[in-house]
Amino acid sequence: QVQLAESGGGLVQTGGSLLLSCTASGRTLPTYAMGWFRQAPGKEREFVSAISRSGGSTYYADSVKGRFTISRNNAKNTVYLQMNSLKPEDTAVYHCAMASNYARLVGREYDYWGQGTQVTVSS
């Protein structure tokens, strides 16, 4: 059974930064592509970013491109999301996700899903 545990969320002012982490257990991380989604109250789930198994390919939603950076450390079974220049519209619960291949994540499909970490950006 795969478990994904996110951490690093919190309250930050507009323009601030946060580093989210997601650690996987139960399966070896290098065999999966990883990604981040977010969901704000009353809104649909939104794709944020994805990274391939090796880390050689990354993909971002237009809304976060240039501000967010996804990375992974397979030795630590962890994927990260560095979020800079945060805006109030980035406020949401951020979930990490795992998929058998990168293309599926980019296509908004996943196999496993974490419980999420709250990010709140104050204006």
PDB file of C-alpha atoms in Angstrom, residues 70-115:
ATOM      1  CA  ILE A  70       9.238  20.926  -8.768  1.00  0.00           C
ATOM      2  CA  SER A  71      12.125  18.613  -7.929  1.00  0.00           C
ATOM      3  CA  ARG A  72      12.705  15.163  -6.507  1.00  0.00           C
ATOM      4  CA  ASN A  73      15.234  13.210  -4.483  1.00  0.00           C
ATOM      5  CA  ASN A  74      14.725   9.543  -5.270  1.00  0.00           C
ATOM      6  CA  ALA A  75      17.185   8.458  -2.593  1.00  0.00           C
ATOM      7  CA  LYS A  76      14.926  10.106  -0.010  1.00  0.00           C
ATOM      8  CA  ASN A  77      11.672   9.039  -1.695  1.00  0.00           C
ATOM      9  CA  THR A  78      10.675  12.701  -1.656  1.00  0.00           C
ATOM     10  CA  VAL A  79       9.317  15.214  -4.137  1.00  0.00           C
ATOM     11  CA  TYR A  80       9.375  18.961  -3.495  1.00  0.00           C
ATOM     12  CA  LEU A  81       7.507  22.027  -4.645  1.00  0.00           C
ATOM     13  CA  GLN A  82       9.319  25.315  -4.135  1.00  0.00           C
ATOM     14  CA  MET A  83       6.764  28.093  -4.301  1.00  0.00           C
ATOM     15  CA  ASN A  84       7.957  31.669  -4.703  1.00  0.00           C
ATOM     16  CA  SER A  85       6.171  34.977  -5.291  1.00  0.00           C
ATOM     17  CA  LEU A  86       3.028  33.555  -3.762  1.00  0.00           C
ATOM     18  CA  LYS A  87      -0.321  35.189  -4.482  1.00  0.00           C
ATOM     19  CA  PRO A  88      -3.649  35.001  -2.642  1.00  0.00           C
ATOM     20  CA  GLU A  89      -5.028  32.934  -5.513  1.00  0.00           C
ATOM     21  CA  ASP A  90      -2.472  30.235  -4.666  1.00  0.00           C
ATOM     22  CA  THR A  91      -4.390  29.550  -1.453  1.00  0.00           C
ATOM     23  CA  ALA A  92      -5.516  25.910  -1.495  1.00  0.00           C
ATOM     24  CA  VAL A  93      -4.896  22.449  -0.137  1.00  0.00           C
ATOM     25  CA  TYR A  94      -1.925  21.058  -2.023  1.00  0.00           C
ATOM     26  CA  HIS A  95      -1.850  17.332  -2.710  1.00  0.00           C
ATOM     27  CA  CYS A  96       0.966  15.288  -4.125  1.00  0.00           C
ATOM     28  CA  ALA A  97       0.179  12.495  -6.539  1.00  0.00           C
ATOM     29  CA  MET A  98       1.953   9.513  -8.008  1.00  0.00           C
ATOM     30  CA  ALA A  99       1.408   7.955 -11.418  1.00  0.00           C
ATOM     31  CA  SER A 100       2.901   5.123 -13.411  1.00  0.00           C
ATOM     32  CA  ASN A 101       4.142   7.531 -16.038  1.00  0.00           C
ATOM     33  CA  TYR A 102       4.705  11.228 -16.592  1.00  0.00           C
ATOM     34  CA  ALA A 103       2.226  11.587 -19.433  1.00  0.00           C
ATOM     35  CA  ARG A 104      -0.637  10.438 -17.225  1.00  0.00           C
ATOM     36  CA  LEU A 105       0.110  13.093 -14.611  1.00  0.00           C
ATOM     37  CA  VAL A 106       0.320  15.793 -17.254  1.00  0.00           C
ATOM     38  CA  GLY A 107      -3.033  14.452 -18.416  1.00  0.00           C
ATOM     39  CA  ARG A 108      -4.359  14.914 -14.865  1.00  0.00           C
ATOM     40  CA  GLU A 109      -4.446  11.193 -14.074  1.00  0.00           C
ATOM     41  CA  TYR A 110      -2.818   9.542 -11.071  1.00  0.00           C
ATOM     42  CA  ASP A 111      -2.649   6.277  -9.161  1.00  0.00           C
ATOM     43  CA  TYR A 112      -2.056   7.512  -5.614  1.00  0.00           C
ATOM     44  CA  TRP A 113      -2.998  10.688  -3.784  1.00  0.00           C
ATOM     45  CA  GLY A 114      -1.903  12.295  -0.522  1.00  0.00           C
ATOM     46  CA  GLN A 115      -4.089  13.915   2.122  1.00  0.00           C
TER      47      GLN A 115
END
